[in-house]
């Protein structure tokens, strides 16, 4: 493979890495703080994409279900992204309050509830928006020339947004009070409670951030890829693979693992085409069997080692 | 067999009567209810019941499998290849397809079933995806890839004593085949449930460390449960393939696996009837209420959440709940009459 193609593949890998890292860190945050598997993460992501689409696109008049005041809105893309992120984050917080909070720490009931939620959200989106894929018009138009390789600007934006958001998340976790609370609850929720941390509020914040992150990922995906009800299925399993490889509950692990999976995906696709997906899945399954704590030595939460 | 009840008694007369009535109802249904559409739907319902019963068995060991659809696919494609390309009789290719699925289950299960349920759900999901992608991209000349696997032959005709020939030209023939398979599965499950194997399996869910310390071969039971579940899923796939003469990988995604999970959760895994009830409730609502068809999955999801919130043991646990509530109320009434100051 010549150097130009190599560069192209690397850039693609970085884009995928950005995507996977964004999706996985949100999932990891919820996993760490709430100690549950948010199977609906993908559905939230998909909702985020549709939210952006609804706020931006002109075609939405075709759908009767959308209320008129939203049809009237014609936001510029960046503002639409912001609104979508906040809206989906709020939805996540609501879901936490109503559904997840009562199953505090019990993985299996939460998983089932999340599955039900996913079904409702996906089918609901399918019914509301129809089976046709939607697309969000490209905002960052143009192609960038990087050392000879041509790369669409909007894909570069994905990488940039991923870097900014994940850095922001890490800073938040490290230097803010809420971040400290989240880390405390993730490490030992009983000790955190005894130390005066407001657990339900911390959980809500974590869920808000997690789903907001998913929506942010969706917002930058929407112009690049198509938007439809099942768009997040593939992404969700990748996100789970990333957090497994990175060690369940570890944000930094998810970052490294996301980059790894992005590169495996991109180069694998180049060399093996579709089979790369199968190879990747088998690889991750092997890691689960032989090293469940992940490749990057993340924290393994008690929920996954003690008897349930 | 002495049918045991969960409260220790044997089955009462009225339960035999109910069971018998239901059996007669379904056995005679094609005679007086000849609409092809509903017979077709019932065949699919029976197949879902079989797969759900298999999943229930895995659930009772404490693990959740999101890979059912993959194993249905394995059974379907294996049985289909045997029947179409190797001219094997359906009645042989069907169990062989199930065996193929079970074999894969054992291969996958041995390294992975010792993991906690939180990991196993991901493994089962991943294997489901691997299977689907394999049928989509690998061995395209054999499996058909994107175009699907076509022209699966129907089973050969059976000559019954007397004038009847089951040649699978009518939906009713498929109906009876699926129903008989379901009955066999139900009887099998009932026997397992009340046997030593069954009680051991449940104890795996509740206290697996204790089991191990007592010398129970927990892995063997888990593998057995998983292999049985996948065998049943494979059989379902084999019948499905022959019934529709066509298979496509897109029919075997995580969505179908989750649908099966929803049947078990909604109906409840406590009894053998739970998953069957779950299938009928979900599919029944979709069929019975006009205009609701496309909302079927939404209803299933909503029911799952509601069941999880309010009746975690599933809808099949509802009669007992009601009985308990009524008994408690009666007790409170009686108590209220004898304690001063607690009047009204």
XYZ file of C-alpha atoms in Angstrom:
652
model
C 0.000 0.000 0.000
C 1.560 3.283 -1.024
C 2.115 6.109 1.366
C -0.865 8.130 0.195
C -3.251 5.281 0.755
C -1.633 4.638 4.077
C -2.212 8.240 5.115
C -5.800 8.019 3.959
C -6.346 4.923 6.015
C -4.728 6.535 9.031
C -6.986 9.559 8.758
C -9.975 7.302 8.443
C -8.804 5.387 11.470
C -8.550 8.602 13.448
C -12.058 9.552 12.468
C -13.421 6.184 13.497
C -11.385 6.375 16.669
C -12.932 9.736 17.463
C -16.372 8.304 16.932
C -15.804 5.197 18.979
C -14.147 7.116 21.779
C -17.053 9.552 21.982
C -19.597 6.769 22.031
C -17.629 4.638 24.451
C -16.721 7.289 27.014
C -20.364 8.213 27.467
C -21.218 4.560 27.951
C -18.269 4.070 30.272
C -19.248 7.026 32.408
C -22.750 5.672 32.940
C -21.324 2.236 33.592
C -18.880 3.522 36.134
C -21.142 5.807 38.078
C -24.462 4.012 37.869
C -22.935 0.532 37.718
C -25.356 -0.466 35.014
C -25.152 -1.410 31.385
C -26.991 1.252 29.459
C -28.033 -0.820 26.490
C -30.128 2.130 25.310
C -27.008 4.237 24.719
C -27.233 3.570 21.023
C -30.863 4.610 20.956
C -29.978 7.894 22.651
C -27.321 8.421 20.021
C -29.844 7.816 17.285
C -32.272 10.229 18.924
C -29.510 12.795 18.977
C -29.009 12.425 15.260
C -32.717 12.772 14.579
C -32.866 15.767 16.897
C -30.195 17.516 14.876
C -31.969 16.555 11.687
C -35.270 17.912 12.944
C -33.754 21.218 13.897
C -31.822 21.677 10.711
C -33.369 20.014 7.742
C -35.884 21.536 5.375
C -37.487 18.231 4.442
C -39.038 17.659 7.809
C -42.334 19.111 6.712
C -42.986 15.708 5.185
C -43.489 14.190 8.616
C -46.772 14.949 10.334
C -45.672 13.861 13.752
C -43.305 16.758 14.169
C -45.029 19.659 15.881
C -45.247 22.897 13.963
C -43.024 24.910 16.212
C -40.139 22.566 15.489
C -40.844 22.633 11.787
C -40.629 26.371 11.996
C -37.200 26.240 13.555
C -34.383 26.482 11.166
C -31.302 26.514 13.255
C -27.788 26.714 11.998
C -26.020 23.436 12.367
C -23.763 24.246 15.360
C -26.678 25.584 17.366
C -28.760 22.569 16.438
C -25.979 20.328 17.719
C -25.897 22.154 21.024
C -29.639 21.990 21.458
C -29.681 18.310 20.546
C -26.937 17.481 23.026
C -28.724 19.271 25.851
C -32.080 17.786 24.934
C -30.824 14.210 24.753
C -28.783 14.705 27.899
C -31.931 15.855 29.649
C -33.792 12.856 28.275
C -31.084 10.639 29.697
C -31.359 12.300 33.071
C -35.111 11.783 32.980
C -34.743 8.111 32.078
C -32.360 7.732 34.972
C -34.775 9.285 37.417
C -37.776 7.343 36.236
C -36.315 3.983 35.318
C -32.746 3.333 36.334
C -32.634 4.892 39.776
C -34.960 2.383 41.327
C -32.722 -0.489 40.261
C -29.659 1.098 41.769
C -26.703 -1.179 41.175
C -28.707 -4.157 39.892
C -27.350 -4.860 36.454
C -29.819 -7.392 35.113
C -33.085 -5.498 35.721
C -31.507 -2.343 34.327
C -30.353 -4.224 31.277
C -33.840 -5.547 30.623
C -35.378 -2.140 31.132
C -32.779 -0.659 28.819
C -33.600 -3.286 26.208
C -37.277 -2.384 26.434
C -36.391 1.266 26.172
C -34.267 0.611 23.110
C -37.105 -1.225 21.438
C -39.500 1.609 22.142
C -37.082 4.263 20.972
C -35.971 2.467 17.821
C -39.414 1.391 16.733
C -40.810 4.740 17.739
C -38.262 6.469 15.538
C -39.024 4.052 12.725
C -42.736 4.788 12.937
C -42.317 8.519 13.326
C -39.650 9.155 10.773
C -40.273 6.320 8.374
C -37.941 3.748 6.944
C -36.210 6.108 4.589
C -32.818 7.261 5.674
C -32.436 10.917 6.343
C -29.435 13.068 5.905
C -28.258 16.286 7.398
C -26.726 18.715 4.956
C -22.989 19.060 5.165
C -21.982 22.070 7.190
C -18.242 21.894 6.976
C -17.921 21.620 3.269
C -14.783 21.076 1.411
C -11.849 18.806 1.341
C -8.636 19.339 3.198
C -5.270 18.436 1.834
C -3.081 16.831 4.460
C 0.367 15.960 3.230
C -1.113 14.944 -0.071
C -4.073 13.010 1.184
C -7.501 14.457 0.566
C -9.802 14.277 3.530
C -13.284 15.776 3.849
C -13.311 18.633 6.312
C -16.337 17.345 8.131
C -14.556 14.134 8.975
C -11.691 16.138 10.362
C -14.231 17.957 12.469
C -15.265 14.629 13.965
C -11.723 14.094 15.149
C -11.474 17.622 16.511
C -14.797 17.461 18.310
C -13.897 14.115 19.818
C -10.611 15.459 21.139
C -12.243 18.564 22.582
C -15.134 16.755 24.227
C -13.113 13.946 25.710
C -10.530 16.366 27.029
C -13.344 18.394 28.486
C -14.773 15.325 30.128
C -11.432 14.366 31.622
C -10.937 17.892 32.954
C -14.417 17.862 34.366
C -13.819 14.579 36.114
C -10.506 15.695 37.491
C -11.088 19.269 38.558
C -14.736 19.843 39.306
C -16.741 18.913 42.352
C -19.249 17.015 40.271
C -16.418 15.129 38.656
C -15.001 14.249 42.020
C -18.409 13.054 43.128
C -18.717 10.889 40.039
C -15.318 9.361 40.548
C -16.161 8.698 44.170
C -19.432 6.989 43.364
C -17.727 4.973 40.664
C -15.056 3.787 43.026
C -17.235 2.945 46.010
C -20.765 4.219 46.137
C -21.302 3.336 49.783
C -18.232 5.198 50.916
C -19.250 8.099 48.744
C -22.689 8.182 50.307
C -21.175 8.135 53.758
C -18.926 11.007 52.744
C -21.940 13.075 51.897
C -22.145 12.695 48.154
C -25.644 13.087 46.788
C -25.834 9.813 44.874
C -29.050 10.313 42.900
C -27.920 13.732 41.774
C -24.496 12.446 40.796
C -26.091 9.611 38.887
C -28.320 12.058 37.057
C -25.355 14.207 36.139
C -23.457 11.182 34.878
C -26.411 10.085 32.809
C -26.810 13.608 31.432
C -23.177 13.727 30.420
C -23.167 10.210 29.049
C -26.200 10.680 26.854
C -25.065 14.146 25.934
C -21.805 12.667 24.740
C -23.716 10.134 22.671
C -25.778 12.918 21.164
C -22.633 14.889 20.409
C -21.218 11.898 18.585
C -24.465 11.583 16.677
C -24.469 15.286 15.862
C -21.144 15.056 14.091
C -22.000 11.740 12.455
C -25.274 12.979 11.034
C -23.893 14.955 8.080
C -21.305 12.303 7.282
C -23.377 9.168 7.507
C -27.076 8.569 7.075
C -29.616 8.907 9.821
C -32.052 6.095 10.384
C -33.631 4.210 13.242
C -31.049 1.454 13.355
C -28.002 3.569 12.683
C -26.577 3.063 16.132
C -26.770 -0.732 16.289
C -23.338 -1.272 14.798
C -21.906 1.629 16.726
C -23.251 0.359 20.009
C -21.615 -3.013 19.746
C -18.371 -1.256 18.828
C -18.756 0.956 21.883
C -19.203 -2.079 24.091
C -16.186 -3.699 22.521
C -14.192 -0.573 23.236
C -15.120 -0.435 26.880
C -14.392 -4.139 27.282
C -10.979 -3.739 25.702
C -10.278 -0.674 27.750
C -11.481 -2.207 30.945
C -15.037 -1.689 32.082
C -15.445 1.601 33.832
C -12.171 3.159 32.858
C -12.481 6.348 30.837
C -8.829 6.513 29.866
C -8.952 2.849 28.976
C -11.876 3.573 26.710
C -9.871 6.276 25.004
C -6.936 4.019 24.242
C -9.185 1.164 23.260
C -11.235 3.428 21.037
C -8.129 4.457 19.163
C -7.061 0.832 18.852
C -10.440 -0.276 17.535
C -10.512 2.645 15.132
C -7.195 1.607 13.639
C -8.091 -2.092 13.524
C -11.328 -1.173 11.818
C -9.770 1.086 9.237
C -6.775 -1.033 8.342
C -8.763 -4.213 8.681
C -11.293 -2.899 6.244
C -8.541 -2.071 3.810
C -6.911 -5.472 3.929
C -9.839 -7.767 4.613
C -12.930 -5.867 3.625
C -16.051 -7.057 5.364
C -14.266 -9.884 7.112
C -12.574 -7.304 9.300
C -15.780 -6.980 11.276
C -15.847 -10.679 11.992
C -12.177 -10.696 12.908
C -12.653 -7.747 15.234
C -15.571 -9.383 16.997
C -13.680 -12.638 17.437
C -10.690 -10.699 18.735
C -12.772 -8.906 21.333
C -14.457 -12.134 22.396
C -11.027 -13.653 22.945
C -10.036 -10.716 25.084
C -13.168 -11.133 27.159
C -12.369 -14.793 27.696
C -8.688 -14.457 28.431
C -8.434 -11.047 29.996
C -11.818 -9.769 31.139
C -10.223 -6.801 32.851
C -9.312 -5.426 29.486
C -6.110 -4.719 27.639
C -5.406 -1.384 29.212
C -5.672 -2.360 32.821
C -8.755 -0.359 33.649
C -10.616 -0.514 36.909
C -12.865 -3.507 37.017
C -16.022 -2.747 38.820
C -17.265 -5.053 41.460
C -20.489 -5.561 39.621
C -18.657 -7.637 37.077
C -16.751 -9.881 39.387
C -19.017 -10.622 42.289
C -21.794 -13.093 42.101
C -25.122 -11.725 41.000
C -44.703 -38.112 36.014
C -46.076 -36.485 39.078
C -46.514 -32.857 38.222
C -45.393 -30.784 41.137
C -46.633 -27.323 41.921
C -44.461 -24.672 43.366
C -46.300 -24.915 46.648
C -45.506 -28.600 46.902
C -48.793 -30.125 45.916
C -49.521 -32.117 42.810
C -51.528 -30.686 39.951
C -55.129 -30.170 40.833
C -57.966 -31.455 38.775
C -58.879 -28.061 37.416
C -55.334 -27.563 36.156
C -55.508 -30.834 34.240
C -58.842 -29.674 32.865
C -57.443 -26.331 31.757
C -54.440 -27.979 30.165
C -56.582 -30.502 28.406
C -58.946 -27.866 27.125
C -56.109 -25.768 25.740
C -54.614 -28.814 24.083
C -57.900 -29.768 22.474
C -58.406 -26.178 21.383
C -55.136 -26.024 19.549
C -55.344 -29.513 18.154
C -58.694 -28.926 16.538
C -58.115 -25.328 15.556
C -57.371 -25.875 11.855
C -60.601 -27.747 11.515
C -62.871 -24.920 12.501
C -60.646 -21.893 11.914
C -59.364 -22.200 8.448
C -58.040 -18.773 7.673
C -54.618 -19.253 6.156
C -53.292 -15.972 7.505
C -53.873 -16.954 11.112
C -52.571 -20.481 10.629
C -49.387 -19.004 9.169
C -49.128 -16.611 12.094
C -49.652 -19.419 14.568
C -46.843 -21.436 13.011
C -44.537 -18.491 13.622
C -45.920 -18.101 17.124
C -45.235 -21.755 17.935
C -41.696 -21.418 16.622
C -41.168 -18.330 18.780
C -42.468 -20.301 21.746
C -39.917 -23.035 21.207
C -37.056 -20.553 20.974
C -38.357 -18.680 24.003
C -38.531 -21.881 26.034
C -34.914 -22.521 25.157
C -33.924 -19.042 26.231
C -35.846 -19.528 29.441
C -33.587 -22.417 30.279
C -30.506 -20.255 29.909
C -32.189 -17.527 31.926
C -32.792 -19.953 34.748
C -29.076 -20.533 35.084
C -28.731 -16.839 35.717
C -27.324 -15.856 32.345
C -28.933 -13.829 29.637
C -28.275 -14.630 25.993
C -28.649 -12.024 23.294
C -27.550 -14.435 20.611
C -30.674 -16.520 20.031
C -31.162 -15.239 16.500
C -27.672 -16.326 15.535
C -28.314 -19.907 16.568
C -31.657 -19.900 14.812
C -29.695 -18.898 11.740
C -27.181 -21.696 12.224
C -29.952 -24.257 12.453
C -31.773 -22.764 9.518
C -28.792 -22.608 7.195
C -27.431 -25.992 8.271
C -30.771 -27.680 7.813
C -31.295 -25.791 4.573
C -27.948 -26.794 3.098
C -28.536 -30.404 4.052
C -32.023 -30.436 2.619
C -31.432 -28.419 -0.511
C -27.915 -29.248 -1.592
C -27.356 -32.653 -0.061
C -30.837 -34.062 -0.506
C -31.202 -35.000 3.115
C -34.726 -35.599 4.333
C -36.190 -32.784 6.383
C -36.850 -35.094 9.301
C -33.122 -35.758 9.461
C -31.867 -32.320 8.480
C -33.942 -30.647 11.167
C -32.339 -32.339 14.167
C -28.965 -32.118 12.443
C -29.428 -28.391 12.078
C -30.302 -28.205 15.743
C -27.270 -30.316 16.541
C -25.058 -27.949 14.559
C -26.353 -25.049 16.596
C -25.859 -27.001 19.802
C -22.331 -27.926 18.805
C -21.483 -24.300 18.188
C -23.058 -23.463 21.520
C -20.845 -25.961 23.294
C -17.735 -24.646 21.528
C -18.574 -21.080 22.456
C -19.940 -21.962 25.840
C -17.037 -23.832 27.312
C -14.682 -20.864 27.466
C -17.336 -18.259 28.104
C -20.030 -19.624 30.360
C -17.834 -19.291 33.395
C -17.972 -15.536 32.997
C -20.442 -13.457 34.923
C -23.719 -12.625 33.283
C -22.600 -9.086 32.595
C -19.885 -10.375 30.300
C -21.852 -13.248 28.876
C -24.548 -10.980 27.494
C -21.873 -9.246 25.451
C -20.356 -12.535 24.294
C -23.724 -13.844 23.215
C -24.467 -10.592 21.390
C -21.076 -10.705 19.709
C -21.479 -14.332 18.637
C -24.893 -13.537 17.245
C -23.342 -10.789 15.163
C -20.433 -12.979 14.101
C -22.851 -15.649 12.917
C -24.976 -13.196 11.025
C -21.972 -11.543 9.385
C -20.548 -14.947 8.556
C -23.676 -15.970 6.701
C -23.699 -12.594 5.016
C -20.103 -12.476 3.833
C -18.569 -15.937 4.020
C -18.987 -18.813 1.624
C -21.233 -16.817 -0.628
C -21.639 -19.625 -3.166
C -23.016 -21.853 -0.436
C -25.014 -19.487 1.727
C -26.096 -16.882 -0.764
C -24.853 -13.795 1.041
C -26.920 -10.728 0.327
C -29.254 -12.504 -2.000
C -30.203 -14.931 0.667
C -30.538 -18.657 0.738
C -33.279 -19.713 -1.600
C -35.385 -22.629 -2.650
C -35.292 -24.660 0.486
C -37.492 -27.670 -0.210
C -40.454 -28.495 1.980
C -40.395 -31.748 3.908
C -41.185 -34.943 2.084
C -44.715 -36.228 2.291
C -45.741 -38.463 5.160
C -48.191 -41.215 4.515
C -50.415 -41.554 7.539
C -52.501 -44.664 8.017
C -55.775 -44.080 6.345
C -56.527 -41.507 3.704
C -54.433 -38.698 5.067
C -51.224 -37.593 3.472
C -49.259 -34.770 4.989
C -47.579 -33.205 2.027
C -47.104 -29.725 3.433
C -49.100 -28.144 0.704
C -51.481 -26.678 3.237
C -50.745 -24.380 6.132
C -52.498 -26.803 8.444
C -49.758 -29.377 7.897
C -47.145 -26.884 9.006
C -49.356 -25.894 11.888
C -49.491 -29.419 13.239
C -45.779 -29.983 12.746
C -44.929 -26.838 14.662
C -47.499 -27.626 17.331
C -46.197 -31.142 17.852
C -42.651 -29.807 18.132
C -43.855 -27.281 20.688
C -45.619 -29.950 22.707
C -42.510 -32.097 22.727
C -40.504 -29.099 23.909
C -43.005 -28.282 26.642
C -43.054 -31.830 27.961
C -39.270 -31.906 27.885
C -39.064 -28.644 29.796
C -41.578 -29.761 32.382
C -39.663 -32.967 32.989
C -36.396 -31.098 33.323
C -37.877 -28.481 35.613
C -39.055 -30.967 38.180
C -36.039 -33.188 37.981
C -32.747 -32.918 39.769
C -31.256 -31.246 36.716
C -33.875 -28.561 36.833
C -33.516 -27.720 40.478
C -29.755 -27.692 40.144
C -30.031 -25.278 37.260
C -32.094 -22.880 39.306
C -29.696 -23.087 42.208
C -26.954 -22.016 39.820
C -28.791 -18.764 39.374
C -29.346 -18.137 43.027
C -26.096 -19.295 44.588
C -23.500 -20.484 42.162
C -20.582 -20.154 44.580
C -22.400 -22.288 47.080
C -23.043 -24.855 44.398
C -19.409 -25.019 43.479
C -18.392 -25.469 47.068
C -20.798 -28.382 47.273
C -19.128 -30.029 44.325
C -21.794 -29.356 41.746
C -20.380 -29.321 38.252
C -21.728 -25.864 37.526
C -20.059 -25.546 34.147
C -21.558 -28.809 32.946
C -25.053 -27.648 33.802
C -24.541 -24.250 32.224
C -23.201 -25.779 29.036
C -26.081 -28.234 28.989
C -28.620 -25.460 29.399
C -27.010 -23.285 26.760
C -26.593 -26.171 24.324
C -30.227 -27.218 24.785
C -31.403 -23.675 24.251
C -29.367 -23.387 21.081
C -30.516 -26.788 19.855
C -34.094 -25.598 20.183
C -33.212 -22.351 18.470
C -31.603 -24.330 15.652
C -34.665 -26.527 15.258
C -36.774 -23.395 15.089
C -34.513 -22.119 12.336
C -34.768 -25.361 10.406
C -38.547 -25.308 10.417
C -38.578 -21.593 9.636
C -36.295 -22.117 6.652
C -38.354 -24.918 5.208
C -41.602 -23.088 5.915
C -40.526 -19.912 4.130
C -38.221 -21.675 1.642
C -35.934 -18.692 2.057
C -33.403 -17.429 4.554
C -31.671 -14.099 4.786
C -29.098 -12.914 7.315
C -31.074 -9.750 7.953
C -33.743 -11.855 9.638
C -31.295 -12.826 12.334
C -30.130 -9.629 13.924
C -29.956 -8.481 17.524
C -33.494 -7.222 17.104
C -34.853 -10.726 16.752
C -32.772 -11.894 19.692
C -34.161 -9.089 21.826
C -37.651 -9.992 20.725
C -37.156 -13.490 22.094
C -35.773 -12.032 25.314
C -38.867 -9.878 25.596
C -41.111 -12.931 25.345
C -39.359 -14.591 28.255
C -39.325 -11.469 30.404
C -42.898 -10.437 29.751
C -44.308 -13.885 30.303
C -41.980 -14.745 33.098
C -39.303 -17.410 33.357
C -40.686 -18.970 36.506
C -42.967 -21.431 34.793
C -42.872 -23.278 31.526
C -46.005 -21.438 30.444
C -44.483 -18.044 31.032
C -42.606 -17.624 27.764
C -45.531 -19.107 25.821
C -47.787 -16.571 27.456
C -45.275 -13.890 26.590
C -45.288 -14.845 22.913
C -49.065 -14.912 22.751
C -49.474 -11.637 24.596
C -47.054 -9.722 22.394
C -47.970 -11.298 19.095
C -51.602 -11.524 20.065
C -51.929 -7.835 20.763
C -50.237 -7.095 17.473
C -52.618 -9.346 15.578
C -55.817 -8.746 17.437
C -55.821 -4.986 17.531
C -56.140 -3.492 14.087
C -53.719 -0.784 13.168
C -51.385 -1.736 15.929
C -49.223 -3.965 13.768
C -46.243 -1.713 13.429
C -46.361 -0.792 17.100
C -45.748 -4.388 18.093
C -42.150 -3.807 19.113
C -43.040 -0.623 20.965
C -45.669 -2.519 22.908
C -43.224 -5.323 23.622
C -40.681 -2.838 24.903
C -43.212 -0.997 27.014
C -44.517 -4.255 28.443
C -40.983 -5.327 29.282
C -40.401 -2.140 31.216
C -43.746 -2.292 32.974
C -43.277 -5.938 33.866
C -39.809 -5.221 35.194
C -41.128 -2.344 37.272
C -44.268 -3.881 38.673
C -44.384 -7.641 38.126
C -40.767 -8.777 37.844
C -41.715 -12.430 37.812
C -43.641 -11.879 34.612
C -47.274 -11.988 33.643
C -47.452 -15.686 34.433
C -46.922 -14.720 38.033
C -50.007 -12.540 38.025
C -52.504 -15.115 39.295
C -50.343 -15.817 42.290
C -49.911 -12.133 42.961
C -53.625 -11.552 42.878
C -54.238 -14.519 45.127
C -51.656 -13.273 47.599
C -53.065 -9.779 47.560
C -56.589 -11.026 48.152
C -55.432 -13.310 50.947
C -53.514 -10.493 52.582
C -56.525 -8.263 52.370
C -58.716 -10.891 53.935
C -56.207 -11.354 56.728
C -56.100 -7.645 57.327
C -59.852 -7.502 57.446
C -59.985 -10.280 59.978
C -57.201 -8.746 62.035
C -58.861 -5.372 61.938
C -61.949 -6.799 63.553
C -60.133 -8.207 66.547
C -57.749 -5.372 67.338
C -59.226 -2.394 69.124
C -58.444 0.935 67.609
C -57.757 -0.513 64.172
C -61.395 -0.356 63.209
C -63.108 0.330 59.901
